[in-house]
XYZ file of N, CA and C in Angstrom:
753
model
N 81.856 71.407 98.863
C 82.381 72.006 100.090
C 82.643 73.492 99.859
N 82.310 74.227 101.157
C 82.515 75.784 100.857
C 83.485 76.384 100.849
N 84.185 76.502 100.074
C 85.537 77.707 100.323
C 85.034 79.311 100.455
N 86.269 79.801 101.613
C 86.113 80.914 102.456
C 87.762 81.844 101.737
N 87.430 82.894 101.803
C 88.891 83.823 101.265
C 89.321 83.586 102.814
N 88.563 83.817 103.769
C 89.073 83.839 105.113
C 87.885 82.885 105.938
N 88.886 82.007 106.654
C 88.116 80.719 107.394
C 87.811 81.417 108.206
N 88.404 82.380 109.170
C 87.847 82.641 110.342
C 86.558 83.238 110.515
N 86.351 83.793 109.495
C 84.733 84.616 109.620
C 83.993 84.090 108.497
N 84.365 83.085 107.870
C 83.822 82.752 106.806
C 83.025 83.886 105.838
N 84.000 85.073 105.593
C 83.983 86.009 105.146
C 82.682 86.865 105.283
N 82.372 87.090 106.664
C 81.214 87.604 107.289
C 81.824 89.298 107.646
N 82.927 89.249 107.560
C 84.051 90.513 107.668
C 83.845 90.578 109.336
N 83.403 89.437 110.345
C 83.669 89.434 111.528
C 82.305 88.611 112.311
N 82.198 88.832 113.564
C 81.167 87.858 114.594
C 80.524 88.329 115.719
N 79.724 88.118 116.146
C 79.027 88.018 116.987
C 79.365 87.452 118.430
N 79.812 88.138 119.438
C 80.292 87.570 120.315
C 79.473 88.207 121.729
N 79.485 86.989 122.714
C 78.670 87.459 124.097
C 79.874 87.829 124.940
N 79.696 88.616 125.934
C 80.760 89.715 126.873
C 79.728 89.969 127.804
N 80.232 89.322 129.050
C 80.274 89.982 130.687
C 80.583 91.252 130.333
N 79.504 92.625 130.735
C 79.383 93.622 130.415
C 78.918 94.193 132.165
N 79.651 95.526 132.482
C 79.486 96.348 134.204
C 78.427 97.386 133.058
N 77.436 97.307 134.073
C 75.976 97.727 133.190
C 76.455 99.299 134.329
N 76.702 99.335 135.271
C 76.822 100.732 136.168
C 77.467 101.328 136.506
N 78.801 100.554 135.934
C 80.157 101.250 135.909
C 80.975 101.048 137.460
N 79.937 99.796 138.305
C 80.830 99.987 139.775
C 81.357 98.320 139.973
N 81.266 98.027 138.513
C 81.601 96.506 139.554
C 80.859 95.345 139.794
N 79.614 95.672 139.906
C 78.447 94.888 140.801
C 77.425 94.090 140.372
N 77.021 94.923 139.180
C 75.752 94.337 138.226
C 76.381 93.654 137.060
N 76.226 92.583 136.214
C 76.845 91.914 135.320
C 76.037 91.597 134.063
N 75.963 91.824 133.132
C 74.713 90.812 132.111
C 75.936 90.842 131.113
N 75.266 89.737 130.709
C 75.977 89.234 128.879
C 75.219 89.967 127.985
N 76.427 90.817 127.128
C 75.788 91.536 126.219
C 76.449 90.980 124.676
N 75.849 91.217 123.442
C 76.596 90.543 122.386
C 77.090 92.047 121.795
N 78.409 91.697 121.431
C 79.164 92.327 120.385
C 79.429 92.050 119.332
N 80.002 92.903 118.589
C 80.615 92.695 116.888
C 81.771 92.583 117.212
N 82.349 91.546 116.925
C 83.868 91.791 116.924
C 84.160 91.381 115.043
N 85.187 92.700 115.004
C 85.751 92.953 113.636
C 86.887 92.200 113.399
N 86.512 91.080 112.593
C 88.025 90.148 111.858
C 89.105 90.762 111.235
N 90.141 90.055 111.395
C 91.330 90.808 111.282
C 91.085 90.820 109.658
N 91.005 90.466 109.222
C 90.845 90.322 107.234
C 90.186 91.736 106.606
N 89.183 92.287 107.574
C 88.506 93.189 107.132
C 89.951 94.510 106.895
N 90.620 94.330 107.659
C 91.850 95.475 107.718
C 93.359 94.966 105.942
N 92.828 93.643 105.750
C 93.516 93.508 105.358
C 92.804 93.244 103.429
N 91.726 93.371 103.871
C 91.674 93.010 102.199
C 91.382 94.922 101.904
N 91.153 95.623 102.861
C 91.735 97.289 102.821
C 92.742 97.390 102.370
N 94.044 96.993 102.854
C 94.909 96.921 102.563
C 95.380 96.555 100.592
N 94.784 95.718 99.933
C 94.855 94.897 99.095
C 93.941 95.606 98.220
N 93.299 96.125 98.729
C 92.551 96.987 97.246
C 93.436 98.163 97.261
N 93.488 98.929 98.678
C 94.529 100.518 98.261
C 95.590 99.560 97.395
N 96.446 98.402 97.759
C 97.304 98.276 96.303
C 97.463 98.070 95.548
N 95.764 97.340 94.646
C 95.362 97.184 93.449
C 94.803 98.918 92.793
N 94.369 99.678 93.921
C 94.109 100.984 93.466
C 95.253 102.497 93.097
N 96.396 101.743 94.181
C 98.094 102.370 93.555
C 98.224 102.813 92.436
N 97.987 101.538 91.190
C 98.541 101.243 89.584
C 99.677 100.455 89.801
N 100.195 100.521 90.914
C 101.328 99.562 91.099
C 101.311 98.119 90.456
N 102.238 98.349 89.406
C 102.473 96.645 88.825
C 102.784 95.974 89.993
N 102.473 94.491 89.505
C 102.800 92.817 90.358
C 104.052 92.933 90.497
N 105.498 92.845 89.109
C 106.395 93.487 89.219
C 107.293 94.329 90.514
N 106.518 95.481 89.911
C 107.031 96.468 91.280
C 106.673 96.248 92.732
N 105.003 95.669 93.013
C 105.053 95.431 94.090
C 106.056 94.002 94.853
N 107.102 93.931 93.723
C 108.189 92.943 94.545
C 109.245 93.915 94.776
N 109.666 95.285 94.794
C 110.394 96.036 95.185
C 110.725 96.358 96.285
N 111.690 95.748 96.947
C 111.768 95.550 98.501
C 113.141 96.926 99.111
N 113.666 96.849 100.365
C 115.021 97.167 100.463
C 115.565 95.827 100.340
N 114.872 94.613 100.966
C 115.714 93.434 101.076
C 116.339 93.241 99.588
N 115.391 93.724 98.453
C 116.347 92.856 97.145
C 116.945 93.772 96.612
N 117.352 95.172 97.321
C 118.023 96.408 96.486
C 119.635 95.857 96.430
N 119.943 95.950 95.158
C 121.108 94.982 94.733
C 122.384 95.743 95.990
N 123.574 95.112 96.647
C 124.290 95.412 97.255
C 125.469 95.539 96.841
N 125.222 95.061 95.705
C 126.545 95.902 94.897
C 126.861 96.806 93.787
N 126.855 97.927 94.637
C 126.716 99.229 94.248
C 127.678 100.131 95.000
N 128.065 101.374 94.310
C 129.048 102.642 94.929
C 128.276 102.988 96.224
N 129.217 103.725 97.505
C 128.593 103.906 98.499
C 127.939 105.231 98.127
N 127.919 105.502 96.825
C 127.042 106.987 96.833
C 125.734 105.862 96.832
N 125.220 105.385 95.830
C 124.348 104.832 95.545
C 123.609 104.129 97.178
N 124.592 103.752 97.335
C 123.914 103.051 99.035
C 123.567 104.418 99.997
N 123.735 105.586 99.972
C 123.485 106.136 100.474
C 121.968 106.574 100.067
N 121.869 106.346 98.611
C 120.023 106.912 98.322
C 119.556 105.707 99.097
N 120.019 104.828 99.242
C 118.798 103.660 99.875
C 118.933 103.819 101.693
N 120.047 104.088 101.944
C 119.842 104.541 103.542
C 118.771 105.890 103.705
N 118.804 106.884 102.692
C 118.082 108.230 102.622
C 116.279 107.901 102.633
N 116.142 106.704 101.432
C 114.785 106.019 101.460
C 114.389 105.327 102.728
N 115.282 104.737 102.986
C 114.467 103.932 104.323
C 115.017 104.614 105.577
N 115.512 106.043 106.023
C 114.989 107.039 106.983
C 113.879 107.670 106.606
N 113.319 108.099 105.167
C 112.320 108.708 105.047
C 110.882 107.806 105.374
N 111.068 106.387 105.234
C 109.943 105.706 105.612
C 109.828 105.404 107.272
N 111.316 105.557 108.004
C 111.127 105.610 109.446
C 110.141 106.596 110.087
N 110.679 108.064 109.582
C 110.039 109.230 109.753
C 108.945 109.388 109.556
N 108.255 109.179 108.293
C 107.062 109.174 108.037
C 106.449 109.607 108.673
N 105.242 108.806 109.046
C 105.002 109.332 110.668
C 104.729 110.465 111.254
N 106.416 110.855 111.808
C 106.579 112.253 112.079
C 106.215 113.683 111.725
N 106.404 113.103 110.192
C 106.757 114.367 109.183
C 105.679 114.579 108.297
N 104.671 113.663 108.073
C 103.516 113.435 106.899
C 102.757 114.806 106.819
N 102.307 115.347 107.961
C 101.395 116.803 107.870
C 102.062 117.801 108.146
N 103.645 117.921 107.419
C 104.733 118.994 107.567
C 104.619 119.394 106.270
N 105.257 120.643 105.569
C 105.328 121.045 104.315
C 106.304 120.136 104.044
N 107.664 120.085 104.842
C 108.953 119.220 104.132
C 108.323 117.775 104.669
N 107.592 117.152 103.569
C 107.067 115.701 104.064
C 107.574 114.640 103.017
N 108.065 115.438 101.935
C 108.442 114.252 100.872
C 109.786 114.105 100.687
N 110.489 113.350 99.394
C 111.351 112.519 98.971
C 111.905 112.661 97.660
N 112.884 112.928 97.244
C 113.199 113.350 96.127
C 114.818 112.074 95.453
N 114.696 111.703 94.647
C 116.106 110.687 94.330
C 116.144 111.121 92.946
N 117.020 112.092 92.467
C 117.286 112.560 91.433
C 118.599 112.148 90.862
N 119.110 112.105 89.043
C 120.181 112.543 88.786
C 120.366 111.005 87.597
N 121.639 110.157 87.941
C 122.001 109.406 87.110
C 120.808 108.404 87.051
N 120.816 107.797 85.182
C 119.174 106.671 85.491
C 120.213 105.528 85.668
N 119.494 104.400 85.934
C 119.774 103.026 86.062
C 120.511 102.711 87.423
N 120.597 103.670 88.616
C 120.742 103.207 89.729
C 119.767 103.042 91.285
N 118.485 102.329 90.747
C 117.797 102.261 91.636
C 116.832 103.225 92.086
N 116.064 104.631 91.437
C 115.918 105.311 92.092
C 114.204 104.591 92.258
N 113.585 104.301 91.308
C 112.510 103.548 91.050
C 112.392 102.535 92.043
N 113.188 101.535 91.948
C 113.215 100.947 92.712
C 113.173 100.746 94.363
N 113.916 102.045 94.936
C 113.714 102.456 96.034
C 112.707 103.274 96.726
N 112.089 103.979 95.309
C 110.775 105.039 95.996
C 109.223 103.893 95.908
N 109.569 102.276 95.001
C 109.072 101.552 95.266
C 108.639 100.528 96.524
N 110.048 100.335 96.829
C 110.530 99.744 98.543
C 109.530 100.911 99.503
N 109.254 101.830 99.166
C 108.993 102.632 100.570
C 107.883 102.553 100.309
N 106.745 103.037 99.048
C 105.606 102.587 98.568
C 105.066 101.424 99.323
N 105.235 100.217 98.844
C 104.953 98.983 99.108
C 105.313 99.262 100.896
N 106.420 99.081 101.636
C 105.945 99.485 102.650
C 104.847 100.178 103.585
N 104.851 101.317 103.137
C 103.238 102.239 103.205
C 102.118 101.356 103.135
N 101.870 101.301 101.947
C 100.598 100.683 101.517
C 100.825 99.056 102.935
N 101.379 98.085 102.883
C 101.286 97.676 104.030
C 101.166 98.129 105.146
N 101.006 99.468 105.282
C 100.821 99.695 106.661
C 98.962 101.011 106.603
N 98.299 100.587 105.430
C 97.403 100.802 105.217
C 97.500 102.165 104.553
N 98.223 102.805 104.036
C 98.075 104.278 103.444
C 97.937 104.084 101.957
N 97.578 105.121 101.842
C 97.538 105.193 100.298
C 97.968 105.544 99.423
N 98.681 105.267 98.182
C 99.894 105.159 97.701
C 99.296 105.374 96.155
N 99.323 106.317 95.119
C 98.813 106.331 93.861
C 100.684 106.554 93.434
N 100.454 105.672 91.953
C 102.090 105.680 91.293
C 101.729 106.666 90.115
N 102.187 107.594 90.007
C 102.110 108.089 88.564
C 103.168 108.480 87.614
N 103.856 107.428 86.490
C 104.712 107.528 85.967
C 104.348 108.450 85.156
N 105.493 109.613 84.781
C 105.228 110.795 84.446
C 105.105 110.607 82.813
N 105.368 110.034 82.282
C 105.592 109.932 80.877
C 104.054 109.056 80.465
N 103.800 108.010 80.903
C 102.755 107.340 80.333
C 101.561 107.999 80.726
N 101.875 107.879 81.938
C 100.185 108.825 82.845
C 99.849 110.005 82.221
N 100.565 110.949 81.683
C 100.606 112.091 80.780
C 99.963 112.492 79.281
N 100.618 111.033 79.068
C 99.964 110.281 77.528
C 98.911 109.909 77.460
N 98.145 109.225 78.281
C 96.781 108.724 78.459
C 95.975 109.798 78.991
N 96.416 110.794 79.548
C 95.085 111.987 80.108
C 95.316 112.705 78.835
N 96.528 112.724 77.928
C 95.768 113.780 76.708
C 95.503 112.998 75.905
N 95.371 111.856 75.797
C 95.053 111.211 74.587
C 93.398 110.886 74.848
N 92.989 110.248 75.800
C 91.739 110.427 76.629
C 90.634 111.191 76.753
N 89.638 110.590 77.186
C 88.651 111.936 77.082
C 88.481 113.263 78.284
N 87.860 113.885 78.102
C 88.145 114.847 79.383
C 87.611 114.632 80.608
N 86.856 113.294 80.766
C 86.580 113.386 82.037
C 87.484 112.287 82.959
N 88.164 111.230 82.032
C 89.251 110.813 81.934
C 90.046 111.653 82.532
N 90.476 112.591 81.698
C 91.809 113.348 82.288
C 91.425 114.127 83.970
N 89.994 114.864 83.924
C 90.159 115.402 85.300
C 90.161 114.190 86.422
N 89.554 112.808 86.350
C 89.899 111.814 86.976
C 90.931 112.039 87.585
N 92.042 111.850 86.608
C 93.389 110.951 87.108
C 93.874 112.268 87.720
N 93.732 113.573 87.451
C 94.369 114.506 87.705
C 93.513 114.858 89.300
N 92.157 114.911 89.380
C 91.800 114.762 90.697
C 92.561 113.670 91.733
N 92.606 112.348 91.002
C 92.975 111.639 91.864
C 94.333 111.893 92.007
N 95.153 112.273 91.497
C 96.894 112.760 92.072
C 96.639 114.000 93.024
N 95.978 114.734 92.745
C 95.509 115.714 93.494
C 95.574 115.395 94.974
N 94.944 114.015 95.187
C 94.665 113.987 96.320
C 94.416 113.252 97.115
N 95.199 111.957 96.312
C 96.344 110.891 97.271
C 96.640 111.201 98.407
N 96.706 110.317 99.472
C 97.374 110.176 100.528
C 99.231 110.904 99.936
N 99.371 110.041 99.273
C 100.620 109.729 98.816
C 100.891 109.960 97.422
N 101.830 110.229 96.839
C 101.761 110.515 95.365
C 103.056 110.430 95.076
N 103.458 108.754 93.699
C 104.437 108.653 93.642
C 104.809 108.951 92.206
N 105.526 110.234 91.875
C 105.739 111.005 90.307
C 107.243 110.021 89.980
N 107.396 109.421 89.091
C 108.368 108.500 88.390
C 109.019 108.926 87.163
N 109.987 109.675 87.115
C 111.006 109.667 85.928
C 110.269 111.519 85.426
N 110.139 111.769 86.446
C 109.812 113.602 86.229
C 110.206 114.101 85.080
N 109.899 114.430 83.752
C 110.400 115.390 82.969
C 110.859 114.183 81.689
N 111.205 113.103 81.945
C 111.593 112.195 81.547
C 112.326 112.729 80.204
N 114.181 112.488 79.870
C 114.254 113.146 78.880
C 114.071 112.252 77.340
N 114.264 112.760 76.263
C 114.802 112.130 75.265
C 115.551 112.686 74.375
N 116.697 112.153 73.784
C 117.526 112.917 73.504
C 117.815 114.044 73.989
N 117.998 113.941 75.730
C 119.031 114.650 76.376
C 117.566 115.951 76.643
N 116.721 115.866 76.000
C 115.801 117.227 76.571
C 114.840 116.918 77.276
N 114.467 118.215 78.089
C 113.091 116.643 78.993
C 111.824 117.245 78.154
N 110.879 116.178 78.712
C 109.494 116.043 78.172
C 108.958 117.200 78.874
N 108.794 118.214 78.760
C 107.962 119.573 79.336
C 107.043 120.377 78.181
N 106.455 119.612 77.490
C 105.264 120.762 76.955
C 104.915 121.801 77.884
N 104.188 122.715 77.314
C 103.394 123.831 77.997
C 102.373 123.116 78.813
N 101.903 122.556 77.728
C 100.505 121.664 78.191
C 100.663 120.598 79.698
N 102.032 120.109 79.371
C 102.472 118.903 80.856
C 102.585 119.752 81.933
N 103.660 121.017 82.236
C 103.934 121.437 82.813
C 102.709 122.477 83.251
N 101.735 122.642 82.960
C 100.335 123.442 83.309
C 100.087 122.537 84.007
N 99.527 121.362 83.508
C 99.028 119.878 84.451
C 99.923 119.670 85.545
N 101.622 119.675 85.581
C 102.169 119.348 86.297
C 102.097 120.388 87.849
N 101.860 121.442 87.402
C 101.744 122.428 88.296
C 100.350 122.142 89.008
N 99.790 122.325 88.191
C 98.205 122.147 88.844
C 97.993 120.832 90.398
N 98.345 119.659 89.990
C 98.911 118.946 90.699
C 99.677 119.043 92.025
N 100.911 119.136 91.685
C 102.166 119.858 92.590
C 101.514 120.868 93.792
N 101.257 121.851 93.003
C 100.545 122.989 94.150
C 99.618 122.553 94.698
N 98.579 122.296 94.708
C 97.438 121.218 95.510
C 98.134 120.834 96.328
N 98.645 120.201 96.059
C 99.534 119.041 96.941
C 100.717 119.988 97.752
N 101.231 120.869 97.346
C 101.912 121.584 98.348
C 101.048 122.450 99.203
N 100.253 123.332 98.805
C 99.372 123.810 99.576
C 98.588 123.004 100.365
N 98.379 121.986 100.532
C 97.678 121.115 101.582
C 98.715 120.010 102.316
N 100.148 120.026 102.361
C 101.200 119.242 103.120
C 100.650 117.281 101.983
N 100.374 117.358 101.469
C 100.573 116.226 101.234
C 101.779 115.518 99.907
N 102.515 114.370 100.814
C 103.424 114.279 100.746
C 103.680 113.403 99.450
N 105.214 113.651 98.638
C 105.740 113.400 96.871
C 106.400 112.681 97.009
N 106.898 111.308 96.589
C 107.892 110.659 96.528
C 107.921 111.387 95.011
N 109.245 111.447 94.476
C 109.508 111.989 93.691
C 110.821 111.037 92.987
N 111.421 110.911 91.620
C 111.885 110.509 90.737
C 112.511 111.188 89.361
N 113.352 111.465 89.639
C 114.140 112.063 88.357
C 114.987 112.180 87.635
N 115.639 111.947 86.592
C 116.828 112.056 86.010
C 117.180 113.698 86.145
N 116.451 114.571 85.946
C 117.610 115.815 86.272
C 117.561 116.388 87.940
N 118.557 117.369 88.208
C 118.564 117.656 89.165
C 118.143 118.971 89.841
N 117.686 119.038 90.116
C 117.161 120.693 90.924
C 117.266 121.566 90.203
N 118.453 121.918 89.473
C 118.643 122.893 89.247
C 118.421 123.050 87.801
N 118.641 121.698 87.413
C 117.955 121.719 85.383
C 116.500 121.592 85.875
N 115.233 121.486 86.914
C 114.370 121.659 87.222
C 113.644 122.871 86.990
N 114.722 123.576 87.703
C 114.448 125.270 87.491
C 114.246 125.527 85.927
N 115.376 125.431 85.412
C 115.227 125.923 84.240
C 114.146 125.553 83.383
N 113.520 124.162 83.485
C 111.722 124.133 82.627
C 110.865 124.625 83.455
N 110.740 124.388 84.554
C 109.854 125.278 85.148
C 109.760 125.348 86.598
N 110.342 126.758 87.186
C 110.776 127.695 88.270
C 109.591 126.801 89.378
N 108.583 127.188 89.611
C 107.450 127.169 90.219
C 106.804 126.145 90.265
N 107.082 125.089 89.673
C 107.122 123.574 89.953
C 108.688 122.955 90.555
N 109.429 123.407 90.415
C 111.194 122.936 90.858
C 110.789 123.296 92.563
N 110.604 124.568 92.547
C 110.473 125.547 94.022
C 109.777 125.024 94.856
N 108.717 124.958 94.439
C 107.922 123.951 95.420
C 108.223 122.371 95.794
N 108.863 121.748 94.276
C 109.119 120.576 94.980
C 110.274 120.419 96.138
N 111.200 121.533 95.336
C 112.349 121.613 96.419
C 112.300 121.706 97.779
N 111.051 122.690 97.914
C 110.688 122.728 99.519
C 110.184 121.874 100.219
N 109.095 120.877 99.405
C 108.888 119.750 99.697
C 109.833 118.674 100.407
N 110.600 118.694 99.601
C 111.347 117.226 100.114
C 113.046 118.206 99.872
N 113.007 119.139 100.241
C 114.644 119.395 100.640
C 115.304 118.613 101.764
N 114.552 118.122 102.771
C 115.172 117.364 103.800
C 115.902 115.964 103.134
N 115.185 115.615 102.553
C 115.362 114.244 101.844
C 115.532 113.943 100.355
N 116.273 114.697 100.184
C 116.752 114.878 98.460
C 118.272 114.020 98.452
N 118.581 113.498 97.484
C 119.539 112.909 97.000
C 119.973 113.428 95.636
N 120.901 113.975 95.022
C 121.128 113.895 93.600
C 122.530 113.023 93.268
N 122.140 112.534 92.635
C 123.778 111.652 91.774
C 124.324 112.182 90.535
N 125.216 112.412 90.556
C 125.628 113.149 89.078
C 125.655 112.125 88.194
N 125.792 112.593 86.555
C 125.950 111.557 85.904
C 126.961 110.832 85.775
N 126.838 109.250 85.833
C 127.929 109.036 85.201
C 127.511 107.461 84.850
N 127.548 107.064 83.901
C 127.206 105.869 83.094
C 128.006 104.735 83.979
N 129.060 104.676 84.380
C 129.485 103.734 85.031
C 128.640 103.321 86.463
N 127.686 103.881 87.095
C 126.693 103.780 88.058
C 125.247 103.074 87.430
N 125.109 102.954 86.396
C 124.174 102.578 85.554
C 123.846 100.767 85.747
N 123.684 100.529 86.768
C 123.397 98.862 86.570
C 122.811 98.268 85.539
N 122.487 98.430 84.298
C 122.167 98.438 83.109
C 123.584 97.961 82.276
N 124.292 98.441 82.678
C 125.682 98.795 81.996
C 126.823 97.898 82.475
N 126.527 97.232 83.390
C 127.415 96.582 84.062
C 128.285 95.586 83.656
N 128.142 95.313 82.148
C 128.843 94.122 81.735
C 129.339 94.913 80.658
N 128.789 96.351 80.288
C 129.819 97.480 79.732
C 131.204 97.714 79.955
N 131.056 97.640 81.591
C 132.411 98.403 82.029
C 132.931 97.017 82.874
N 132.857 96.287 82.418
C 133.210 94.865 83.170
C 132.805 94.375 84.320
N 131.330 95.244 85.004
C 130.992 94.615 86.035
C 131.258 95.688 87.311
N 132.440 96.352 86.861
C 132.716 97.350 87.946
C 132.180 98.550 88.131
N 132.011 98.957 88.966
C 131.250 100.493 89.176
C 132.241 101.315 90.328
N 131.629 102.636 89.805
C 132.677 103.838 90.349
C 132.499 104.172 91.795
């Protein structure tokens, strides 16, 4: 027996259909003409490759608002009200310079998680959504060969959407900014600012330790998504990581 991904078209990606057709535009004359009509599946296995083509883990694509934990400080609830106005807007704002999203500052309170929720949204609604965690994605274009690297760097280039994860990423308190990242990082960035296309963005520092590695990547992102920036200061007790640190309670 034949199995179909989709029964209705028996994966024909749609059908053949006859239609009473006004051949003169008044009304009067009638013939049956056949059409294509396009199955709904064809829109949807679109859908399903842009989010196998993301990088988006299985994982992450379970990153909802519904499962963003609710117990949390009302600062923290405020980055997730900030995320899901920026996915209302959308829309509105996509071919504006200020089109993106910025959730900077303390780690371990969701910021991933929420620029995920809006992701996965998107991409359900057919856009296109590339994830590029700043630390690994970085590692693999220099470790890689060079046509490798202009790949991935074309393709951030010029995403619909472009989601940068854990920006600068530090260790031991300094961030990851080679010469070499921050050339790439720019290269990127500007493209993408000079043509309105829009950053979800991710960071442990904040704007202003931005500046200080590098001016002209901070500046631009800032302008980007100044509408929709969040920063949290540090403080380890916000850290859902930590939560059985400080007995569960948060500040």
């Amino acid at each position: 027996m034949t199995t179909y991904d989709c029964d209705r078209c028996k994966d024909q990606f749609g059908w053949i259909e006859k239609r009473e057709a006004d051949v003169f535009g008044n009304g009067q004359l009638v013939r049956e003409e056949e059409v294509w009509v396009t199955c709904t599946c064809v829109e949807q296995r679109r859908i399903e490759r842009l989010a196998k083509q993301s990088q988006i883990t299985e994982k992450f694509s379970e990153k909802k608002f519904s499962n963003f934990s609710s117990d949390v400080s009302d600062e923290v609830k405020s980055l997730a009200r900030l995320a899901k106005k920026y996915f209302d807007d959308f829309n509105d704002i996509r071919h504006n310079q200020q089109n993106s999203i910025a959730l900077l500052g303390q780690p371990g309170i969701g910021k991933t998680h929420l620029l995920m929720a809006v992701s996965n949204l998107l991409l359900a609604k057919g856009k296109q959504v590339m994830y590029f965690p700043y630390v690994s994605t970085l590692k693999a274009m220099q470790a890689n060969n060079f046509e490798n690297d202009v790949r991935i760097t074309e393709s951030a280039c010029n995403a619909e959407i472009l989601f940068i994860d854990d920006l600068y990423k530090p260790v031991d308190r300094k961030p990851q900014a080679s010469e070499w990242q921050c050339s790439k990082m720019y290269d990127i960035i500007n493209h993408r600012y000079l043509n309105n296309l829009p950053i979800l963005l991710s960071s442990e520092l904040n704007f202003g330790e931005m500046l200080a590695v590098d001016e002209a990547i901070a500046s631009r992102l800032f302008e980007m998504s100044k509408q929709y920036t969040k920063s949290i200061n540090k403080n380890a007790k916000l850290n859902y990581r930590m939560k059985e640190l400080f007995g569960g309670a948060q500040a």
